[in-house]
Short mmCIF file of N, CA, C and O in Angstrom, two decimals:
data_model
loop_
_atom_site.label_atom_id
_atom_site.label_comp_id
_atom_site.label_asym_id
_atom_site.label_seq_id
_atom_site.Cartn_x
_atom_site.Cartn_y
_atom_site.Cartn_z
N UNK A 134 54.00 132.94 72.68
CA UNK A 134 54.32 131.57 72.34
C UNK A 134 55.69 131.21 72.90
O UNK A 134 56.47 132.16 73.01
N UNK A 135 56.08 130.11 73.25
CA UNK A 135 57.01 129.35 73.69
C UNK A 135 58.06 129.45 72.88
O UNK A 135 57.74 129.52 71.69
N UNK A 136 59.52 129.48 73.18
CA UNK A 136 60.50 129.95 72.44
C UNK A 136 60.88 128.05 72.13
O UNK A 136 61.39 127.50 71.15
N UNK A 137 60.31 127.45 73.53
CA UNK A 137 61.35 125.91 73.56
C UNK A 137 59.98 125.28 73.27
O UNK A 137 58.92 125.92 73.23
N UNK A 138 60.12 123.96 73.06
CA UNK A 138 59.40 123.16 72.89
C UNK A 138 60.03 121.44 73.39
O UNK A 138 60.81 120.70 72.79
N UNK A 139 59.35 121.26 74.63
CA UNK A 139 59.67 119.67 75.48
C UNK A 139 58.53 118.93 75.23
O UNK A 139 57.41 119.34 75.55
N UNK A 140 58.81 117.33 74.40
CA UNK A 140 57.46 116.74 74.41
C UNK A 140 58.58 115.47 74.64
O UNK A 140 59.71 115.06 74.42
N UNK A 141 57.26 115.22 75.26
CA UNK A 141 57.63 113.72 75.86
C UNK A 141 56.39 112.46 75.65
O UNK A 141 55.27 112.34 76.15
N UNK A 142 57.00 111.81 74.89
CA UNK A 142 56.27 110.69 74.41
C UNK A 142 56.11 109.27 75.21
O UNK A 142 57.21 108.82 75.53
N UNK A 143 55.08 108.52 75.58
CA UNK A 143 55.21 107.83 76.47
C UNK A 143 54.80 106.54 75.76
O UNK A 143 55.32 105.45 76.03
N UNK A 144 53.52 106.75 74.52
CA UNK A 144 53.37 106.03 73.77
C UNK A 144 54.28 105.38 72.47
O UNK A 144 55.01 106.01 71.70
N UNK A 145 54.01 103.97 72.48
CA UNK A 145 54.85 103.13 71.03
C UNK A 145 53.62 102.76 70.07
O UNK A 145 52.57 103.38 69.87
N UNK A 146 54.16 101.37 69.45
CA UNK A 146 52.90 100.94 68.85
C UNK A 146 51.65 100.36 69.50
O UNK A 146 50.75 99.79 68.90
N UNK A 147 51.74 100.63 71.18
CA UNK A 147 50.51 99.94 71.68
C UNK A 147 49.57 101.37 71.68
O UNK A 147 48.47 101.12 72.17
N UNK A 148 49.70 102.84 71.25
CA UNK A 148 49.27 103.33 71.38
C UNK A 148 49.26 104.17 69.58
O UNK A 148 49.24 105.40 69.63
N UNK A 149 49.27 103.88 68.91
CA UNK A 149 49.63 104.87 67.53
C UNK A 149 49.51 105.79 67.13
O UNK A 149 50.44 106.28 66.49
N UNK A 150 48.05 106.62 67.34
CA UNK A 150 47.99 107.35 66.91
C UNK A 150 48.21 108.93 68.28
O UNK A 150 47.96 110.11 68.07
N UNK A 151 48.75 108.29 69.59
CA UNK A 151 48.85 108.66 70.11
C UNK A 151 50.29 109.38 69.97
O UNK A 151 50.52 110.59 69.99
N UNK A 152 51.54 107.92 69.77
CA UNK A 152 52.78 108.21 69.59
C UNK A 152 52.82 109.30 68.12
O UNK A 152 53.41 110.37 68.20
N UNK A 153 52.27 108.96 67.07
CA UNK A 153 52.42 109.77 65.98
C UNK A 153 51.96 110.99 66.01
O UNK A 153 52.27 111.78 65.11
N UNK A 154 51.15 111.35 67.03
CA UNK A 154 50.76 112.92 67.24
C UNK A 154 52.04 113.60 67.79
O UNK A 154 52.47 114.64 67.30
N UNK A 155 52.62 112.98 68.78
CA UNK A 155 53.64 113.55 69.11
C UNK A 155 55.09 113.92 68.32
O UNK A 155 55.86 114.86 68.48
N UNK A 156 55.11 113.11 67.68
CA UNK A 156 56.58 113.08 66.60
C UNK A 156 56.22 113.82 65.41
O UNK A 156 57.10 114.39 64.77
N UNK A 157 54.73 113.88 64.95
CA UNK A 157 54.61 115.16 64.46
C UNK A 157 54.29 116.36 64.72
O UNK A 157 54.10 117.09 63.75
N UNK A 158 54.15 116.84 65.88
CA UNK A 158 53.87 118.11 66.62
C UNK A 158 55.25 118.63 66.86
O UNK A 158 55.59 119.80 67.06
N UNK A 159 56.22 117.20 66.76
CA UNK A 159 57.53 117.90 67.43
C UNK A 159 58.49 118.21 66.18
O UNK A 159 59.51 118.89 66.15
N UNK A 160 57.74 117.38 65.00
CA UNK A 160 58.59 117.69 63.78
C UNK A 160 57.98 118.89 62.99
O UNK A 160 58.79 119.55 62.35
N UNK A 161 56.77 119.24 62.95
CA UNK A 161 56.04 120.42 62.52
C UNK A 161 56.87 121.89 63.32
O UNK A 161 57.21 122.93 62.76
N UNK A 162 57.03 121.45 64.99
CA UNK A 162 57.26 122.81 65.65
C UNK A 162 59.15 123.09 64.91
O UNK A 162 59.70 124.19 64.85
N UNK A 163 59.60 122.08 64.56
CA UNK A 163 61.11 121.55 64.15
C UNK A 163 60.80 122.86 63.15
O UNK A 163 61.09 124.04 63.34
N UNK A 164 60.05 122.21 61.91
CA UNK A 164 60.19 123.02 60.65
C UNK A 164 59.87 124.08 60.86
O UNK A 164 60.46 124.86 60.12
N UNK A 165 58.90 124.76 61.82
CA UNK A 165 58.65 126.06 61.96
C UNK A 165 59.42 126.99 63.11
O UNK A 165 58.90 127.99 63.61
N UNK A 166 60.92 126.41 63.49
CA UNK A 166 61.86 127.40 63.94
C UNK A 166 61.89 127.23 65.45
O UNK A 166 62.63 127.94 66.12
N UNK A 167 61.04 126.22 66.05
CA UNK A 167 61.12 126.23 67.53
C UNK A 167 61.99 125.36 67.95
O UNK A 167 62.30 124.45 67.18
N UNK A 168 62.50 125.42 69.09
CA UNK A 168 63.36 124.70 69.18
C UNK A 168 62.80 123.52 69.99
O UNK A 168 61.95 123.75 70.86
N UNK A 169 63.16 122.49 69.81
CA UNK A 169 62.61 120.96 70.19
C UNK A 169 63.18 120.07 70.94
O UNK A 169 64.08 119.45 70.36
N UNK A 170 62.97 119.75 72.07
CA UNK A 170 63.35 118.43 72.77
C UNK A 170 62.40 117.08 72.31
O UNK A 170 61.36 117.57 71.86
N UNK A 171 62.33 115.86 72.24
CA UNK A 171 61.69 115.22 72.14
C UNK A 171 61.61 114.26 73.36
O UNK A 171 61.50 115.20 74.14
N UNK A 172 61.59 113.43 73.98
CA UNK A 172 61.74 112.80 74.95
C UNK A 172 60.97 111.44 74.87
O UNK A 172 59.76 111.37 75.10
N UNK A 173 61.98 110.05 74.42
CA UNK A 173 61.04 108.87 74.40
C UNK A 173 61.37 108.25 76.03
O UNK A 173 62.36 108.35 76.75
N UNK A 174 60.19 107.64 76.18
CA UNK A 174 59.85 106.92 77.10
C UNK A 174 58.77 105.96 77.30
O UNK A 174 57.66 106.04 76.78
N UNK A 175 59.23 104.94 78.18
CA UNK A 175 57.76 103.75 78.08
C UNK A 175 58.09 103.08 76.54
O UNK A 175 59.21 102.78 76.13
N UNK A 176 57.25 102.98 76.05
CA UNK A 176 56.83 102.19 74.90
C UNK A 176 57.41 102.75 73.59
O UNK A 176 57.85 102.03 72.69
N UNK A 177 57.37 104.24 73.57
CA UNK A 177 58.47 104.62 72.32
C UNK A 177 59.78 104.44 72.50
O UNK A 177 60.49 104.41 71.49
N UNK A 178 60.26 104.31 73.53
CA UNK A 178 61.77 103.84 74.06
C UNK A 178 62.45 103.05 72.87
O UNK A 178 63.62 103.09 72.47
N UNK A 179 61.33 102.29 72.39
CA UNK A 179 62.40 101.12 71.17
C UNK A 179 62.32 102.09 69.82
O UNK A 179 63.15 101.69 69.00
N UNK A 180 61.44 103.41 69.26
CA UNK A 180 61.97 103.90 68.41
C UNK A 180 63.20 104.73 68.47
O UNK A 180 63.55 105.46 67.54
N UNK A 181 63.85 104.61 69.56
CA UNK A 181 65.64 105.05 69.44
C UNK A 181 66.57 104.20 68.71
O UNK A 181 67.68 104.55 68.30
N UNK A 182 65.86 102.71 68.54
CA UNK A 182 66.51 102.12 67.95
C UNK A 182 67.01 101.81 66.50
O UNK A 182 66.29 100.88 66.14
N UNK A 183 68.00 102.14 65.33
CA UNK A 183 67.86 101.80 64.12
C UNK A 183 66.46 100.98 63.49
O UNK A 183 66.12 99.93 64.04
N UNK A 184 65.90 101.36 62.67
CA UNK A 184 65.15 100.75 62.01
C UNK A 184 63.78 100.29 62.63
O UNK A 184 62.91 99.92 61.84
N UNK A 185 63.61 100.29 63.57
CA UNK A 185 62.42 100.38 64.28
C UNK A 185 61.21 101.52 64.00
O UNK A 185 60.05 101.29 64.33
N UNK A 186 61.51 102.41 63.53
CA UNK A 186 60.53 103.39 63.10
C UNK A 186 59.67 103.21 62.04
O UNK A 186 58.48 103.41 61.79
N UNK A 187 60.96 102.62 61.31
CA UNK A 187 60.30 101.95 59.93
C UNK A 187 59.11 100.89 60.00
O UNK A 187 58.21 100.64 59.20
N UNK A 188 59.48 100.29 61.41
CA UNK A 188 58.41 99.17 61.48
C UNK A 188 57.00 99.83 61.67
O UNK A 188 55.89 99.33 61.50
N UNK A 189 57.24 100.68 61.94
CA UNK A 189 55.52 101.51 62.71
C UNK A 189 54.78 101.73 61.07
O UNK A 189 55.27 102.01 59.98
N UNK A 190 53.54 101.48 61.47
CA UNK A 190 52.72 102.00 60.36
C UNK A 190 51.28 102.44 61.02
O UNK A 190 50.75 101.94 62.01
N UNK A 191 50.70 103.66 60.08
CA UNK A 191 49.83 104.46 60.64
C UNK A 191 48.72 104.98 59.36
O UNK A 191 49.00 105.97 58.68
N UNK A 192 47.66 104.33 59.17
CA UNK A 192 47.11 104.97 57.67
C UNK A 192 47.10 106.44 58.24
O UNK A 192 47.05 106.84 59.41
N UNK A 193 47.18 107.29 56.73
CA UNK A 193 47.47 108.59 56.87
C UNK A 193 48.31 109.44 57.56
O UNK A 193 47.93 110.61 57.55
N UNK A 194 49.56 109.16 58.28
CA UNK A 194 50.60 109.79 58.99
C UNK A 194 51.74 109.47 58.01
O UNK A 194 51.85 108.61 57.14
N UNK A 195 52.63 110.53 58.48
CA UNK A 195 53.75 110.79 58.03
C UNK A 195 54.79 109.45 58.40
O UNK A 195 55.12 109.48 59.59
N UNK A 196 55.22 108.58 57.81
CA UNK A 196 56.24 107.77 58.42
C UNK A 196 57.15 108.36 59.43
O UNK A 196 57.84 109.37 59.33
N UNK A 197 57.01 107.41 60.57
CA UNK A 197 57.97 108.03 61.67
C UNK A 197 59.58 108.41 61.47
O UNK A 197 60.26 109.43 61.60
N UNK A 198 59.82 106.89 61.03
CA UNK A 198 61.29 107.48 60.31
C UNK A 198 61.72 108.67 59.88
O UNK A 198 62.75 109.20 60.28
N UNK A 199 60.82 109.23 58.87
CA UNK A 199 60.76 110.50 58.29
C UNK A 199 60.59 111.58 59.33
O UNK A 199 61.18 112.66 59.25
N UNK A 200 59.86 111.29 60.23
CA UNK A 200 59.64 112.53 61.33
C UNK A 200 61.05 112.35 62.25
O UNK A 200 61.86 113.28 62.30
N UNK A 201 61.29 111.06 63.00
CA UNK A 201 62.39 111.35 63.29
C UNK A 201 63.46 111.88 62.70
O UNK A 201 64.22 112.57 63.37
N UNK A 202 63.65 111.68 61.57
CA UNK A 202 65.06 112.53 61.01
C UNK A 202 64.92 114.39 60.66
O UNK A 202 65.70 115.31 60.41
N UNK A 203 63.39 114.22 60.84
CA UNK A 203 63.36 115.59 60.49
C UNK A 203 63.65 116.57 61.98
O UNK A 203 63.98 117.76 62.07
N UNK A 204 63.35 115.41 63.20
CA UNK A 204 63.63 115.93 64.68
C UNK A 204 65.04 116.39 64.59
O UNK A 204 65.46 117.49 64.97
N UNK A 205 65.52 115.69 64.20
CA UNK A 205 67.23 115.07 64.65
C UNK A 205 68.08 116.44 63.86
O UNK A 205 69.23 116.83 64.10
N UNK A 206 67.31 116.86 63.08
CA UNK A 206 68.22 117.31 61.78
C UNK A 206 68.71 118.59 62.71
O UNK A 206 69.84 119.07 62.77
N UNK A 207 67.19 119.12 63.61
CA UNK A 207 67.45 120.65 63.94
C UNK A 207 66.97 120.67 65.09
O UNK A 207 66.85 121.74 65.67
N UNK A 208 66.52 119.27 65.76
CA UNK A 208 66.29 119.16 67.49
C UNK A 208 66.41 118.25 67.70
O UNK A 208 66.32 117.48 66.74
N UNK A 209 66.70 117.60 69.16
CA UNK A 209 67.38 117.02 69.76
C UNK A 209 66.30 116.06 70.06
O UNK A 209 65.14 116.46 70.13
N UNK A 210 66.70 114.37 70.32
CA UNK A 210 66.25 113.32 71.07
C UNK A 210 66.88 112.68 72.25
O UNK A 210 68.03 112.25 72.35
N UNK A 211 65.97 112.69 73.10
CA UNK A 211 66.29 111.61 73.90
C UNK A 211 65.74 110.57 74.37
O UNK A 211 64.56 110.29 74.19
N UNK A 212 66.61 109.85 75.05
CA UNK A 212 65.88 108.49 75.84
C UNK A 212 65.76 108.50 77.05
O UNK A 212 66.59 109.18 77.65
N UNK A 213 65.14 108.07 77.54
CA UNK A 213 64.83 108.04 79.27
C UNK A 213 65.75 106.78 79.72
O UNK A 213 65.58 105.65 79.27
N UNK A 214 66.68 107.09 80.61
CA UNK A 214 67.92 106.68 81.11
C UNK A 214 67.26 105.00 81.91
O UNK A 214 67.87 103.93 81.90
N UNK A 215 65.85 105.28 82.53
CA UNK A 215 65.26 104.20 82.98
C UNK A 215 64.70 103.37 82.48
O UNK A 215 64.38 102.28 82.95
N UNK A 216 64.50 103.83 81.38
CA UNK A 216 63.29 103.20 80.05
C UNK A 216 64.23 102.52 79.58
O UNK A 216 64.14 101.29 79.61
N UNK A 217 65.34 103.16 79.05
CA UNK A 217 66.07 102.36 78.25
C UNK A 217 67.13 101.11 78.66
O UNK A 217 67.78 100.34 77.96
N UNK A 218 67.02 101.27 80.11
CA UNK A 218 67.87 100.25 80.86
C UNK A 218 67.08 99.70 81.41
O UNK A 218 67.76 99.19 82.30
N UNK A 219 65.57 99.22 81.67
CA UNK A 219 64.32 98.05 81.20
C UNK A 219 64.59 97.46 80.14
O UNK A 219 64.34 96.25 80.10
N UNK A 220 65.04 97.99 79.22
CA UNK A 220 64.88 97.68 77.77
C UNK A 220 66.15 97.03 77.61
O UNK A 220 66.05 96.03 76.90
N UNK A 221 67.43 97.28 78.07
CA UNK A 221 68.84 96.83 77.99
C UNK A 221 69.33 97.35 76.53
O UNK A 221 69.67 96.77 75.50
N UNK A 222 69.21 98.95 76.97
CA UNK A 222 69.63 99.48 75.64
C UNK A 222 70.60 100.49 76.15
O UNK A 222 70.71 101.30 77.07
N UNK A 223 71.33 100.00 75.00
CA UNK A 223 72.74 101.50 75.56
C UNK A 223 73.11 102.12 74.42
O UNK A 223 72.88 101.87 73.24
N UNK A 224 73.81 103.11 75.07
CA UNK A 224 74.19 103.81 73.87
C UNK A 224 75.01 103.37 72.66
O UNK A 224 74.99 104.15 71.71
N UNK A 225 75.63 102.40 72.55
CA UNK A 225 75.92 101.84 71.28
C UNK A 225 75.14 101.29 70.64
O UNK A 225 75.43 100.94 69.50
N UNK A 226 73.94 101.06 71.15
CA UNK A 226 72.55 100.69 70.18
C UNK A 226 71.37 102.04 69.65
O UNK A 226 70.31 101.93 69.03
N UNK A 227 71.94 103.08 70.09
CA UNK A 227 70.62 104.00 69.49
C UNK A 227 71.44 104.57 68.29
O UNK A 227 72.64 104.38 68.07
N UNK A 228 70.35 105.48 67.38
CA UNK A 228 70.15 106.16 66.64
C UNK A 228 71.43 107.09 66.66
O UNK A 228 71.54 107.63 67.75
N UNK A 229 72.16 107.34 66.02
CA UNK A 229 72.86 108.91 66.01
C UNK A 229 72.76 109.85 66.52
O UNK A 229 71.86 110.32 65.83
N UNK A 230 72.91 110.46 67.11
CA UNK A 230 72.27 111.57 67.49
C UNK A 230 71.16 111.94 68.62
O UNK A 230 70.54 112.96 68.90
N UNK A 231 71.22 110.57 69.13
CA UNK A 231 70.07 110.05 70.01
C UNK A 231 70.75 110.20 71.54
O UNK A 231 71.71 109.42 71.56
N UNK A 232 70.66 110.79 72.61
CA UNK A 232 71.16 110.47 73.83
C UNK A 232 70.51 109.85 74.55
O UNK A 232 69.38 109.48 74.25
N UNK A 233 71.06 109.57 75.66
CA UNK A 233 70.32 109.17 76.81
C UNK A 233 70.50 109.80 78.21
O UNK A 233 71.55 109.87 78.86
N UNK A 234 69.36 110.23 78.53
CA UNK A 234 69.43 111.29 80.08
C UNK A 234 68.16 110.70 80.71
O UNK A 234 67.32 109.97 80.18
N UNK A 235 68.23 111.36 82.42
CA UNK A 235 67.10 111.12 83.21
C UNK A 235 66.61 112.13 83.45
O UNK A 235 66.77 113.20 82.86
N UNK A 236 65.83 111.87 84.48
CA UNK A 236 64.63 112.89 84.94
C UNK A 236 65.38 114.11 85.56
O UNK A 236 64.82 115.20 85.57
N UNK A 237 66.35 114.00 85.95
CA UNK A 237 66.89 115.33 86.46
C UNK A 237 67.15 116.62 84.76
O UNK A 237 67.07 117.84 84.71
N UNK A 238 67.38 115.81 83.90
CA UNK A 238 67.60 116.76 82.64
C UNK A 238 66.16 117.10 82.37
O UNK A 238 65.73 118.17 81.95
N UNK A 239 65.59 116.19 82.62
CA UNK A 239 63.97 116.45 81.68
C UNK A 239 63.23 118.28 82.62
O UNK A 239 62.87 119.43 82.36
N UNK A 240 63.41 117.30 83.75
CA UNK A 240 63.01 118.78 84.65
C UNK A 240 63.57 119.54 84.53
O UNK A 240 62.80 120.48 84.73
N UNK A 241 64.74 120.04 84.25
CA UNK A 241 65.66 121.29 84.30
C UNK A 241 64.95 122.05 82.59
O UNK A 241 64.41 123.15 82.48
N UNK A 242 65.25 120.81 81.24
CA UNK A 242 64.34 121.38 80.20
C UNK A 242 63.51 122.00 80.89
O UNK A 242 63.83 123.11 81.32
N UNK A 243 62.23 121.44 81.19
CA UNK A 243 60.97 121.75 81.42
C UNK A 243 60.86 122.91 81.83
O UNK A 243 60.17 123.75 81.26
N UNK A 244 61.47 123.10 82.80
CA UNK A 244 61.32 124.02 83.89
C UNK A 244 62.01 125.48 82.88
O UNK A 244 61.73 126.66 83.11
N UNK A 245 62.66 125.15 82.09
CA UNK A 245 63.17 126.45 81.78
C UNK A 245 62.36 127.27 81.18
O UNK A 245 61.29 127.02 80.62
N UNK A 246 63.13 128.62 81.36
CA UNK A 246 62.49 129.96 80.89
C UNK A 246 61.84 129.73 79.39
O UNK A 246 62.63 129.13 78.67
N UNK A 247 60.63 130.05 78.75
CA UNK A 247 59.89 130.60 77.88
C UNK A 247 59.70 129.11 76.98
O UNK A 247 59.74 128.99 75.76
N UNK A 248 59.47 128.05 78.00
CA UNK A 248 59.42 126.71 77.69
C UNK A 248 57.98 125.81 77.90
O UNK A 248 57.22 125.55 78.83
N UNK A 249 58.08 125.55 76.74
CA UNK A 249 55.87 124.69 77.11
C UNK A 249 56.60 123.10 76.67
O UNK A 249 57.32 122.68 75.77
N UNK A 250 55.98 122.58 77.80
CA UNK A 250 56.31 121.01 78.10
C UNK A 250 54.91 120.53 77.46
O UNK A 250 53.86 121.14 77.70
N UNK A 251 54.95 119.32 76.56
CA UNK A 251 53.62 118.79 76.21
C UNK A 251 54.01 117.17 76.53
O UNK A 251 55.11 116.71 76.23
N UNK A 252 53.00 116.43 77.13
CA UNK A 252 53.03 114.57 77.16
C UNK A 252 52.23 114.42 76.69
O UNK A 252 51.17 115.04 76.87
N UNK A 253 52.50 113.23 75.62
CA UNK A 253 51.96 112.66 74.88
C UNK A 253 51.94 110.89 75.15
O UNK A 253 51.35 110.15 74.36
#
């Protein structure tokens, strides 16, 4: 098994149950000791934003909010540097704890040793 864990989310609310598989696969692998990148992009791009998570709703899923903080607590988020400057979002508008990088970081994650990349 994979020591790292890179998921990259491409889906928002135009996709739901798509985006919520991912934020809980990445908050499940969180609680069980792996270590986690998350990676928004496309359409989850706006859950970097305060309070936006809250807006999502999903019968039977875990509130995102809740999954994001459970990411954040003990793995890392980011934003896609392109996504988020479509969007005209900077870093004084995200989340805590939230960065913003491009594709050159994502690949270097990816690519690393004893590392399983999942898109969602």
């Amino acid at each position: 098994m994979a020591k790292k864990l890179v998921i990259k989310v491409t889906a928002g609310a135009d996709a739901p149950e798509r985006c919520s598989q991912a934020f809980t696969v990445a908050a499940v692998a969180v609680a069980s000791g792996v270590e986690v990148s998350l990676w928004l992009t496309g359409e989850s791009s706006w859950f970097a934003l305060p309070g936006r998570a809250a807006e999502f709703e999903l019968p039977h899923a875990a509130p995102l909010s809740d999954l994001i903080d459970s990411i954040l607590a003990a793995g890392r988020i980011t934003l896609c540097t392109q996504c988020a400057a479509r969007r005209e979002i900077t870093e004084k508008d995200v989340l805590d704890g939230v960065r913003i990088a491009g594709a050159q970081v994502f690949v270097q994650e990816a690519l690393a040793d004893d590392t399983q990349a999942l898109v969602y």
